[in-house]
Structures are given as structure tokens and as C-alpha cells.
Coordinates of C-alpha atoms in Angstrom, one line a residue:
M633 CA -21.9 -30.1 23.8
G634 CA -20.4 -28.4 20.6
Q635 CA -18.4 -25.9 22.7
F636 CA -14.5 -26.2 23.3
R637 CA -11.8 -24.8 25.5
T638 CA -9.3 -26.7 23.4
W639 CA -9.4 -28.7 20.4
V640 CA -7.4 -30.6 18.1
K641 CA -6.9 -29.2 14.5
Y642 CA -6.4 -31.7 11.6
V643 CA -4.5 -30.7 8.4
D644 CA -4.1 -33.0 5.4
Q645 CA -1.4 -32.5 2.9
G646 CA -0.6 -34.3 -0.5
I647 CA -2.8 -36.3 -2.6
F648 CA -3.4 -40.1 -2.2
P649 CA -1.5 -42.3 -2.0
N650 CA 1.3 -39.8 -1.0
N651 CA -0.6 -37.7 1.8
T652 CA -0.1 -37.1 5.5
R653 CA -2.2 -36.0 8.4
D654 CA -0.8 -33.5 11.0
F655 CA -2.4 -32.5 14.3
G656 CA -2.0 -29.8 16.7
V657 CA -4.1 -28.7 19.9
M658 CA -5.3 -25.4 19.7
R659 CA -5.9 -23.5 22.9
C660 CA -5.3 -20.5 25.1
N661 CA -1.8 -19.4 25.0
H662 CA -1.5 -17.7 28.4
C663 CA 0.6 -15.0 27.1
T664 CA 3.1 -13.2 29.0
D665 CA 1.4 -9.7 27.5
A666 CA -2.3 -11.1 27.2
P667 CA -4.0 -8.6 24.9
C668 CA -7.5 -10.1 26.0
V669 CA -6.7 -8.6 29.7
A670 CA -5.8 -5.5 28.3
I671 CA -8.9 -5.1 26.1
C672 CA -11.5 -6.6 28.5
P673 CA -13.5 -3.5 29.8
T674 CA -14.4 -5.0 33.3
K675 CA -11.5 -6.8 34.3
A676 CA -13.2 -10.2 33.5
L677 CA -10.0 -11.7 32.1
F678 CA -7.2 -11.2 34.3
K679 CA -3.8 -12.9 34.8
R680 CA -3.0 -14.6 37.9
E681 CA 0.4 -14.4 39.8
D682 CA 1.4 -17.8 38.4
G683 CA 1.0 -16.6 34.8
I684 CA -2.4 -18.4 33.9
V685 CA -4.9 -16.2 32.4
D686 CA -8.2 -16.7 34.1
F687 CA -11.7 -15.3 33.6
D688 CA -14.5 -14.2 36.1
R689 CA -17.8 -14.9 34.3
D690 CA -19.6 -12.8 37.1
R691 CA -17.8 -9.6 35.4
C692 CA -18.3 -10.1 31.9
I693 CA -20.9 -8.1 29.8
G694 CA -20.5 -10.0 26.6
C695 CA -18.9 -7.4 24.6
K696 CA -16.8 -10.0 22.6
S697 CA -13.8 -7.5 22.6
C698 CA -11.7 -10.2 23.9
M699 CA -12.3 -12.3 21.1
Q700 CA -11.0 -9.7 18.7
G701 CA -7.9 -9.1 21.0
C702 CA -6.8 -12.9 21.1
P703 CA -4.7 -13.6 18.1
Y704 CA -5.2 -17.5 18.9
D705 CA -9.1 -17.7 18.4
A706 CA -9.1 -19.1 21.8
I707 CA -12.2 -17.4 23.3
Y708 CA -15.9 -17.8 22.7
I709 CA -19.1 -17.1 24.0
D710 CA -20.5 -19.8 26.1
D711 CA -24.3 -20.5 25.0
D712 CA -25.2 -21.3 28.4
T713 CA -24.0 -18.2 30.3
H714 CA -23.6 -15.7 27.3
T715 CA -20.3 -14.5 28.7
A716 CA -16.7 -15.3 27.4
A717 CA -14.9 -18.6 28.1
K718 CA -11.8 -20.3 27.3
C719 CA -9.0 -22.5 28.5
N720 CA -8.0 -21.4 32.2
F721 CA -5.1 -24.0 32.5
C722 CA -7.7 -26.0 34.9
A723 CA -6.8 -23.2 37.3
H724 CA -9.2 -24.9 40.0
R725 CA -7.1 -28.0 39.4
V726 CA -3.8 -26.1 39.7
D727 CA -4.9 -24.7 42.9
N728 CA -5.3 -28.2 44.3
N729 CA -1.9 -29.4 43.1
M730 CA -3.3 -31.2 40.4
E731 CA -2.4 -31.0 36.6
P732 CA -5.0 -29.9 34.2
A733 CA -7.3 -32.5 33.0
C734 CA -6.0 -32.6 29.3
V735 CA -2.5 -33.8 30.7
V736 CA -3.9 -36.2 32.8
V737 CA -5.8 -38.1 30.1
C738 CA -3.6 -37.9 27.3
P739 CA -2.4 -41.6 26.9
T740 CA 1.0 -40.6 25.2
H741 CA 2.1 -37.6 27.4
S742 CA 1.9 -35.4 24.6
I743 CA 1.1 -32.3 26.6
W744 CA 3.5 -31.1 29.3
V745 CA 3.3 -28.4 31.7
G746 CA 5.4 -26.8 34.3
D747 CA 7.4 -23.8 35.5
L748 CA 8.8 -22.3 32.8
D749 CA 10.9 -19.7 35.0
D750 CA 12.5 -22.7 36.6
P751 CA 15.6 -23.9 34.4
T752 CA 15.5 -27.2 36.2
S753 CA 11.9 -28.1 35.2
G754 CA 11.2 -30.9 33.0
I755 CA 9.3 -28.6 30.6
S756 CA 12.1 -25.9 30.8
E757 CA 14.9 -28.6 30.0
L758 CA 12.5 -30.0 26.8
I759 CA 12.0 -26.5 25.6
N760 CA 15.8 -25.6 25.9
T761 CA 17.0 -28.8 24.1
N762 CA 14.7 -29.1 21.4
P763 CA 13.7 -26.9 18.4
V764 CA 10.3 -25.7 19.3
T765 CA 7.8 -23.1 17.9
V766 CA 5.0 -20.7 18.8
R767 CA 1.9 -19.5 17.1
A768 CA 1.9 -16.0 15.5
P769 CA 4.9 -14.8 17.1
E770 CA 4.8 -11.6 15.0
Q771 CA 1.9 -10.5 17.7
N772 CA 4.7 -10.2 20.3
T773 CA 2.1 -11.4 23.1
G774 CA 4.7 -13.8 24.4
P775 CA 2.7 -17.0 24.0
N776 CA 3.4 -19.7 26.6
V777 CA 2.2 -22.6 24.7
F778 CA 5.3 -24.2 22.7
Y779 CA 5.0 -26.7 19.8
L780 CA 7.6 -29.4 19.4
G781 CA 7.5 -31.1 15.8
A782 CA 4.3 -29.3 14.8
D783 CA 3.7 -28.9 11.1
R784 CA 3.8 -25.3 9.7
A785 CA 0.5 -25.8 8.1
V786 CA -1.2 -26.5 11.5
L787 CA 0.3 -23.5 13.2
N788 CA -0.4 -20.9 10.4
P789 CA -3.9 -20.5 9.8
L790 CA -3.6 -19.1 6.4
A791 CA -1.4 -22.2 5.0
A792 CA -4.1 -24.7 5.1
P793 CA -7.6 -23.3 4.1
V794 CA -10.4 -25.7 5.2
D795 CA -11.6 -28.4 2.9
S796 CA -14.9 -28.4 1.2
N797 CA -15.7 -31.2 3.8
Y798 CA -14.2 -32.1 7.1
M799 CA -13.7 -35.7 8.4
F800 CA -17.0 -36.0 10.3
S801 CA -18.7 -33.0 9.6
T802 CA -19.3 -29.8 7.3
P803 CA -17.1 -26.8 8.0
D804 CA -19.2 -23.9 9.4
P805 CA -20.1 -21.5 6.6
H806 CA -18.3 -18.7 7.6
R807 CA -15.2 -20.8 7.3
L808 CA -16.1 -22.1 4.1
E809 CA -17.0 -18.8 2.6
V810 CA -13.6 -17.4 3.5
A811 CA -11.7 -20.1 2.5
A812 CA -12.5 -19.1 -1.4
D813 CA -10.6 -16.1 -0.7
L814 CA -7.6 -18.0 0.8
A815 CA -4.6 -19.2 -1.6
S816 CA -3.7 -22.8 -1.1
D817 CA -0.3 -24.3 -1.4
P818 CA -0.3 -25.7 -4.9
I819 CA 2.6 -28.2 -4.1
S820 CA 1.5 -29.4 -0.6
H821 CA -2.2 -29.2 -1.4
A822 CA -2.5 -28.3 2.7
R823 CA -6.2 -28.3 3.7
T824 CA -7.8 -28.0 7.1
T825 CA -10.1 -31.1 7.7
M826 CA -11.0 -30.7 11.5
N827 CA -11.3 -27.4 13.1
T828 CA -13.9 -25.4 15.3
A829 CA -16.3 -22.8 14.0
H830 CA -14.9 -19.3 13.4
P831 CA -17.5 -16.7 14.0
R832 CA -17.6 -13.0 13.1
P833 CA -18.1 -11.2 16.9
W834 CA -19.2 -8.0 15.7
G835 CA -21.7 -7.3 12.9
W836 CA -23.8 -4.7 11.4
R837 CA -24.3 -2.8 14.9
V838 CA -20.7 -2.0 15.2
T839 CA -20.6 -0.8 11.6
T840 CA -23.6 1.4 12.1
Y841 CA -22.3 2.7 15.4
L842 CA -18.8 3.6 13.6
W843 CA -21.1 6.0 11.2
A844 CA -23.3 7.1 13.9
K845 CA -20.5 8.6 16.2
G846 CA -18.8 9.8 13.2
L847 CA -21.9 11.7 12.0
G848 CA -22.7 13.3 15.3
G849 CA -19.0 14.2 16.2
G850 CA -18.4 15.5 12.7
A851 CA -21.5 17.5 12.6
L852 CA -20.7 19.6 15.8
V853 CA -16.9 20.0 15.0
V854 CA -18.0 21.6 11.6
A855 CA -20.2 23.7 13.3
A856 CA -17.6 24.7 16.1
L857 CA -15.5 25.9 13.1
A858 CA -18.1 28.0 11.8
V859 CA -18.4 29.6 15.1
L860 CA -14.6 30.1 15.7
L861 CA -14.3 31.6 12.0
G862 CA -17.2 33.8 12.7
I863 CA -19.3 32.1 10.1
D864 CA -23.1 32.1 10.4
L865 CA -24.9 28.7 9.8
G866 CA -28.0 30.0 11.4
V867 CA -30.2 27.2 12.8
L868 CA -27.6 24.5 11.8
T869 CA -25.2 26.1 14.4
T870 CA -28.0 26.3 17.3
I871 CA -30.0 23.4 16.8
V872 CA -29.3 21.0 13.9
A873 CA -25.5 20.3 14.7
P874 CA -26.0 19.6 18.3
A875 CA -28.9 17.7 17.9
L876 CA -27.1 15.4 15.5
G877 CA -24.3 15.2 18.0
V878 CA -27.0 13.9 20.8
V879 CA -28.7 11.7 18.3
G880 CA -25.5 10.2 17.0
T881 CA -24.2 9.4 20.6
A882 CA -27.4 8.2 22.0
A883 CA -27.6 5.8 18.8
T884 CA -23.9 4.8 19.3
G885 CA -24.7 3.9 23.2
G886 CA -27.8 2.1 22.1
L887 CA -26.0 -0.1 19.4
L888 CA -23.1 -0.9 21.6
I889 CA -25.4 -2.0 24.5
W890 CA -27.8 -3.8 22.1
D891 CA -24.6 -5.6 21.0
L892 CA -23.6 -6.9 24.4
K893 CA -24.5 -10.6 25.0
R894 CA -25.2 -9.5 28.8
P895 CA -26.9 -6.1 28.3
E896 CA -28.4 -5.9 31.6
R897 CA -24.9 -5.6 33.0
F898 CA -23.7 -2.5 30.6
H899 CA -23.4 -0.5 33.7
Y900 CA -20.4 -2.7 34.8
L901 CA -18.2 -0.6 32.2
L902 CA -18.7 2.3 34.8
I903 CA -18.5 0.6 38.0
K904 CA -16.0 -2.4 37.2
S905 CA -13.7 -0.4 34.9
N906 CA -10.5 -1.6 33.3
F907 CA -8.9 1.9 32.4
R908 CA -6.4 0.0 30.2
S909 CA -9.3 -0.8 27.9
W910 CA -10.4 1.5 25.1
L911 CA -14.0 0.3 25.3
V912 CA -13.9 2.1 28.9
L913 CA -12.0 5.1 27.8
G914 CA -14.4 5.3 24.6
A915 CA -17.4 5.2 26.9
Y916 CA -16.2 8.2 29.0
A917 CA -15.5 10.0 25.4
L918 CA -19.0 9.6 24.4
A919 CA -20.2 10.7 27.9
S920 CA -18.2 13.9 27.4
F921 CA -19.4 14.5 24.0
A922 CA -22.8 13.9 24.9
A923 CA -22.7 16.5 27.8
V924 CA -21.3 19.1 25.4
S925 CA -23.6 18.6 22.4
G926 CA -26.4 18.3 25.0
I927 CA -25.8 21.7 26.7
W928 CA -25.3 23.2 23.0
L929 CA -28.5 21.8 21.9
L930 CA -30.4 23.5 25.2
F931 CA -28.6 26.6 24.9
G932 CA -29.4 26.7 21.2
I933 CA -33.0 26.1 21.9
G934 CA -33.2 28.8 24.1
V935 CA -31.9 31.2 21.7
E936 CA -34.0 30.2 19.1
S937 CA -37.2 30.1 21.1
G938 CA -36.1 33.8 22.7
L939 CA -35.7 32.7 26.1
I940 CA -32.1 33.3 26.1
E941 CA -30.1 36.1 24.6
Y942 CA -27.8 35.0 21.9
S943 CA -24.0 35.1 23.2
D944 CA -20.9 35.0 21.3
T945 CA -18.9 34.1 24.3
A946 CA -20.9 31.1 25.1
F947 CA -20.8 29.7 21.5
T948 CA -17.3 30.2 21.6
V949 CA -16.7 28.2 24.8
L950 CA -19.1 25.4 23.7
A951 CA -17.0 25.4 20.3
W952 CA -13.7 25.1 22.1
L953 CA -15.2 22.3 24.1
A954 CA -16.6 20.5 21.0
L955 CA -13.5 20.2 19.2
P956 CA -11.5 17.8 21.3
T957 CA -14.7 15.9 22.4
G958 CA -16.1 15.6 18.9
A959 CA -12.4 14.3 17.9
M960 CA -12.3 11.8 20.7
V961 CA -15.6 10.5 20.2
A962 CA -14.8 10.1 16.3
G963 CA -11.4 8.7 16.9
Y964 CA -11.1 6.7 19.9
T965 CA -12.1 3.4 18.0
A966 CA -8.7 3.6 16.4
F967 CA -7.1 2.7 19.6
L968 CA -9.9 0.2 20.6
F969 CA -9.4 -1.5 17.3
G970 CA -5.5 -1.1 17.9
Q971 CA -6.2 -3.3 21.3
A972 CA -7.8 -5.9 18.8
E973 CA -4.5 -7.6 18.2
G974 CA -6.0 -10.5 16.3
R975 CA -7.3 -8.4 13.5
D976 CA -4.3 -7.1 11.7
L977 CA -6.5 -5.2 9.2
W978 CA -7.5 -2.8 12.0
Q979 CA -3.7 -2.1 13.0
S980 CA -3.3 0.4 10.5
P981 CA -1.2 3.7 11.5
L982 CA -3.7 5.7 9.4
L983 CA -7.0 4.6 11.2
L984 CA -7.2 7.4 13.7
W985 CA -6.7 10.2 11.1
H986 CA -9.0 8.3 8.8
L987 CA -12.0 8.0 11.3
L988 CA -11.5 11.8 11.9
V989 CA -11.7 12.6 8.0
Q990 CA -14.7 10.1 7.7
A991 CA -16.3 12.1 10.6
V992 CA -16.0 15.7 8.8
M993 CA -17.1 14.1 5.7
V994 CA -20.3 12.7 7.0
G995 CA -20.9 15.4 9.7
A996 CA -20.7 18.1 7.0
G997 CA -22.9 15.8 4.7
A998 CA -25.4 15.9 7.3
L999 CA -25.4 19.5 7.6
A1000 CA -25.5 19.9 3.9
I1001 CA -28.7 17.8 3.7
A1002 CA -30.2 20.2 6.4
A1003 CA -29.1 23.2 4.7
V1004 CA -31.4 22.3 1.9
F1005 CA -34.4 22.8 4.2
A1006 CA -32.9 25.7 6.2
D1007 CA -31.8 29.3 5.5
T1008 CA -28.3 29.3 5.4
S1009 CA -25.8 32.1 4.5
A1010 CA -23.6 32.1 1.3
T1011 CA -20.4 31.8 3.3
G1012 CA -22.1 29.1 5.6
I1013 CA -22.7 27.2 2.3
R1014 CA -19.2 27.6 1.3
L1015 CA -17.7 26.5 4.7
I1016 CA -20.1 23.3 4.4
G1017 CA -19.1 22.7 0.9
A1018 CA -15.5 23.3 1.6
A1019 CA -15.5 20.5 4.5
L1020 CA -17.5 18.0 2.6
T1021 CA -15.3 18.1 -0.6
I1022 CA -11.8 18.3 1.1
A1023 CA -12.7 15.6 3.6
T1024 CA -14.3 13.2 0.8
I1025 CA -11.1 13.7 -1.3
A1026 CA -8.9 12.8 1.9
H1027 CA -11.2 9.9 2.5
L1028 CA -10.4 8.5 -0.9
L1029 CA -6.8 9.3 -0.9
M1030 CA -6.7 7.4 2.5
L1031 CA -8.3 4.4 0.8
L1032 CA -5.8 4.5 -2.0
G1033 CA -3.0 4.5 0.5
E1034 CA -4.5 1.7 2.6
Y1035 CA -5.4 -0.8 -0.1
S1036 CA -2.8 0.1 -2.8
G1037 CA 0.4 -0.5 -0.8
R1038 CA 2.1 -3.4 1.1
H1039 CA 0.7 -4.8 4.4
A1040 CA 2.9 -5.5 7.5
T1041 CA 1.4 -8.8 8.1
A1042 CA 0.1 -11.8 5.9
G1043 CA -3.3 -11.4 7.9
A1044 CA -3.6 -7.7 7.0
A1045 CA -3.0 -8.4 3.2
A1046 CA -5.3 -11.4 3.3
A1047 CA -8.1 -9.1 4.5
A1048 CA -7.3 -6.3 2.0
H1049 CA -7.2 -8.7 -1.0
M1050 CA -10.7 -9.9 0.1
I1051 CA -11.8 -6.3 0.0
T1052 CA -10.3 -5.1 -3.3
H1053 CA -10.3 -8.7 -5.1
G1054 CA -12.5 -11.0 -3.2
R1055 CA -15.6 -11.5 -1.8
Y1056 CA -16.2 -7.8 -1.0
A1057 CA -14.9 -6.3 -4.2
L1058 CA -18.0 -5.5 -5.5
S1059 CA -19.3 -3.7 -2.4
F1060 CA -15.9 -1.8 -2.1
W1061 CA -15.5 -0.7 -5.4
G1062 CA -19.2 -0.2 -6.5
G1063 CA -20.3 0.9 -3.4
A1064 CA -17.8 2.4 -1.0
V1065 CA -15.5 4.0 -4.0
V1066 CA -17.7 4.8 -6.5
L1067 CA -20.2 6.7 -4.3
A1068 CA -17.6 8.5 -2.7
V1069 CA -16.2 9.7 -5.8
I1070 CA -19.5 10.9 -7.0
G1071 CA -20.2 12.6 -3.9
G1072 CA -17.0 14.4 -3.9
A1073 CA -17.4 15.4 -7.4
V1074 CA -21.0 16.7 -6.7
A1075 CA -19.8 18.4 -3.5
A1076 CA -17.1 20.3 -5.2
T1077 CA -19.4 21.3 -7.9
G1078 CA -21.7 22.7 -5.2
W1079 CA -19.1 24.2 -3.4
A1080 CA -17.9 26.2 -6.4
T1081 CA -21.5 27.1 -7.8
E1082 CA -22.9 27.5 -4.0
T1083 CA -25.7 25.5 -5.1
V1084 CA -27.2 23.8 -1.9
W1085 CA -29.1 21.1 -3.5
L1086 CA -26.0 19.8 -4.9
L1087 CA -24.5 19.8 -1.4
G1088 CA -27.4 18.0 0.0
L1089 CA -27.4 15.1 -2.8
A1090 CA -23.4 14.8 -2.2
G1091 CA -24.3 14.5 1.6
V1092 CA -26.6 11.8 1.1
A1093 CA -24.1 10.1 -1.1
V1094 CA -21.2 10.3 1.5
Q1095 CA -23.5 8.6 4.0
I1096 CA -24.1 5.5 2.0
A1097 CA -20.7 5.1 0.7
L1098 CA -19.2 5.2 4.3
L1099 CA -21.7 2.9 5.7
V1100 CA -20.7 0.5 2.8
Y1101 CA -17.1 0.8 3.6
E1102 CA -17.5 0.5 7.2
S1103 CA -19.5 -2.8 6.7
V1104 CA -16.9 -4.3 4.2
F1105 CA -14.0 -2.9 6.7
V1106 CA -15.4 -4.6 9.8
R1107 CA -16.2 -7.9 8.2
A1108 CA -13.1 -8.3 6.0
G1109 CA -11.0 -7.9 9.4
Q1110 CA -12.9 -10.5 11.3
D1111 CA -12.6 -13.2 8.3
V1112 CA -9.0 -13.8 8.4
P1113 CA -8.9 -17.2 10.4
L1114 CA -6.6 -17.3 13.5
S1115 CA -6.6 -20.9 14.2

């Protein structure tokens, strides 16, 4: 009850008595190049030889990444099984030479199915002799659901924001809130009067995980640079930086598992791995970085306790290992978000470099806070100050480049508008931007004057600024309706 593998969307246009109502069946498009199959970390979603995109609930861990990958809003989490579910073309009926149930029950033969590869089939002849359209063709997924005579406002989710009330119910709160930031057509007055709920699959846990892994990776990368440059950071090198790496990685893993709908299956990432998914590759990146930071921490504890003699060679080797693993753990999310093809805001070509810059910013900021309480050399303070200042300025410049220019798709433009002028504008400008500007200015002053407490203050400011920005970025990317 209340869960739909397919559903009918209603769109009303015009003003009474000159008004119309159009309908469209929303469903899985069984894409030729299905993004949900690529992003699924455990192969719970798979493409059959006959082209049907099916799912295996026994492999699903409930990570919700498939919901982010689908540009058609076709996947949901089943309330009973806590796993993904969607239209699977009634594969069990197809296997028994029957048509899908929706085809059989439709009294007007509005739904046609068949073999698109057979030019003599009824559906091929229908498509080849009539003008048809598909949903979200710009996503290049090769959708295999074609619409004959469907109105543009039905197929384009941005063309008809939800009305304040549906025909028989009230829109879910999320769709209703988002509608306020979507421009309606002043001529057609198109509005959606029946649809399904539009959830936001990822929340504060994903926001926090982005910050936590960036902080851990960035702190160890800055310490590694200090080692390779011959700059003494004292206990920040031996203990603090690797400890931040370990804690950041542990927090990241814990948040990711906590966010699963089936957390008891988290180990399926390793035993049922889909190596096309960046959720899997990211797990290996986290494991690699955890190993490097853990060994570094153990070695540092031994050095500080006098059990192990300090070795330039050992720290140099650890530093060279920390640079690539730290960059991987900070930046792999750009590739994961790149597979989330339903979220156009996340497809930015700047995202990888932005994540790396953010990691240095909050990592150096964390070391600056620790330097207030530790004995750090003047050259060490200058290095931390330089890293913090330069990374914060680069972060602000990337924000300017990301949100001041044109966007490749209407979905990305809509999400960016929500951030800069809509429901998130106050958080973005007042929190993410202003705090980062303050942090950068204070960091530059602390760097120039070698004042460690100023650097510590800047370190606190950039942590808050990034958390605010990541919260806005993650939410706005999911707020653009896909159906």
C-alpha cells in the first residue's frame, strides 16, 4: 500500500474553463546503458540478456545509490524489505511467455511491449511510423520506454511544479517545498496534480562523511608534505595527523554503514563486489588510507614513547604512501557522484579538484587547531598557514566558478538557483561563503604574522563553513524532481 513500481502522473494546464489534463505512465525505462546497474555496489541490479533491468533483493544493502543514479525516479526503498525495488517488466511473467501485468489489464491497449530489435514487431512498426519521445534524452542512458502523444509538461519534471493540492491528496512535503523554487510557465500554468513522493535518499550522514574523510585525508597529506619538505611539525606529524586520518576514516565507514537500509549486509561490498561501482572502489580507497594512517600512527606512537628510534626513511616512505591514498580517499566521491546520473548538480567537472582543495583546507585547519595546543616550529606554522590560506582561497574561487557561470543542464541550473537564490541562499551565503571568507582572511593574517591562535580560529571557521556547504550541496542536488 502506497508503494508503486509504476504510476500515472497527472498534469493540469490552463485556467478553467480553458483547461486540459494530460497523463503519463512513469516507470523504469530499462535503459540500454543503465546507470543504476553501474553504480550498484553489489550487483543487486543487473541487466538480463533480453534487455530487462532486474533486481535481486537478496544482494541489496540499501545504500540508495541506485536511486541517485536513475534519472527517472523509478527506484524506491521497499518499506517491507528495506531494499531497492522498481518495475522489472514483470520478468517472472515474461519468463512464462506472458506480457507484463500492466499491459494485460489496460482496457485501451495504451501500453505496448515487444522486441525493439525486431523491425517486424508491432512495437517497432509503431515507433518507426509515429513521432515518439523519451524522458531525459540528455542523460544518454538509451531509455527503452517511448511515449506517443505525451505532453512535454508530463515528461519534463521541471515544466510542471506540483500544485499546492493534488486531486485526491496532498503532495509529499518535500515535493511541495521544492516547487516553490521551480519556475512555472505563466502561459500554460502547467502544474502537477498527481504524482508519487519524491524522497531525498541521502541526508546528514553523507554530508558529514564528506567532511570527515576530507579532514582525515587532508591532515595526513599536509603532514606528508611537511615530511617531504623537511619541515618539523613535531607531534602533529607523529601523532595528530595520522590520528585524524584514522578517526576520519573510522567515522566515514561508520556513517556509511549507518546510512544503509540493510547495515547487516555491509560486508557484501567486499564479497559481492561490482568493481564498476565507485562505492566499492571507494571502500578500497578507505581501506588503503586507513592502513597507511594506522601504520603511521603506530610508528609515531612508538617514536614519541621512545620505543622506536625516529627514522627519516620510514616517515618518507609513509609520506609517499599518504599522498596518493589521501588524495583517493578525499576525491573518490567525485567519481561516485559522477555515477549518480540523476543528480545533475553533482556532475561538475570541477568536483574532483574541489574535493581535493576542500580536504587540504579542513585538514590544514584541523592541524592549525591542534597547533594551538602543541609545540610547533615557526616553519611548521608557516606551512600550515600557507596550506590553510591557499586552499581556502582556492575553495572560494571554485565556488565562484561553479555558481556564477552557466550550467550544462536545466536540472543543474535549477539546483544551483536553489543554492544561490532560493531555499538555501541564506545558508550558502551567510554560512558557507561568509565563514570561508572570514576563515581565509584570518588564516592569511595568522600566516603573515606567524600567530598560531589566529590559525586555530581560522581552522574552526573553515570546518563549519565546509559542513554548511556540503549540507547545501548534497540536499540541493537531490531536490530537483526527476518525475
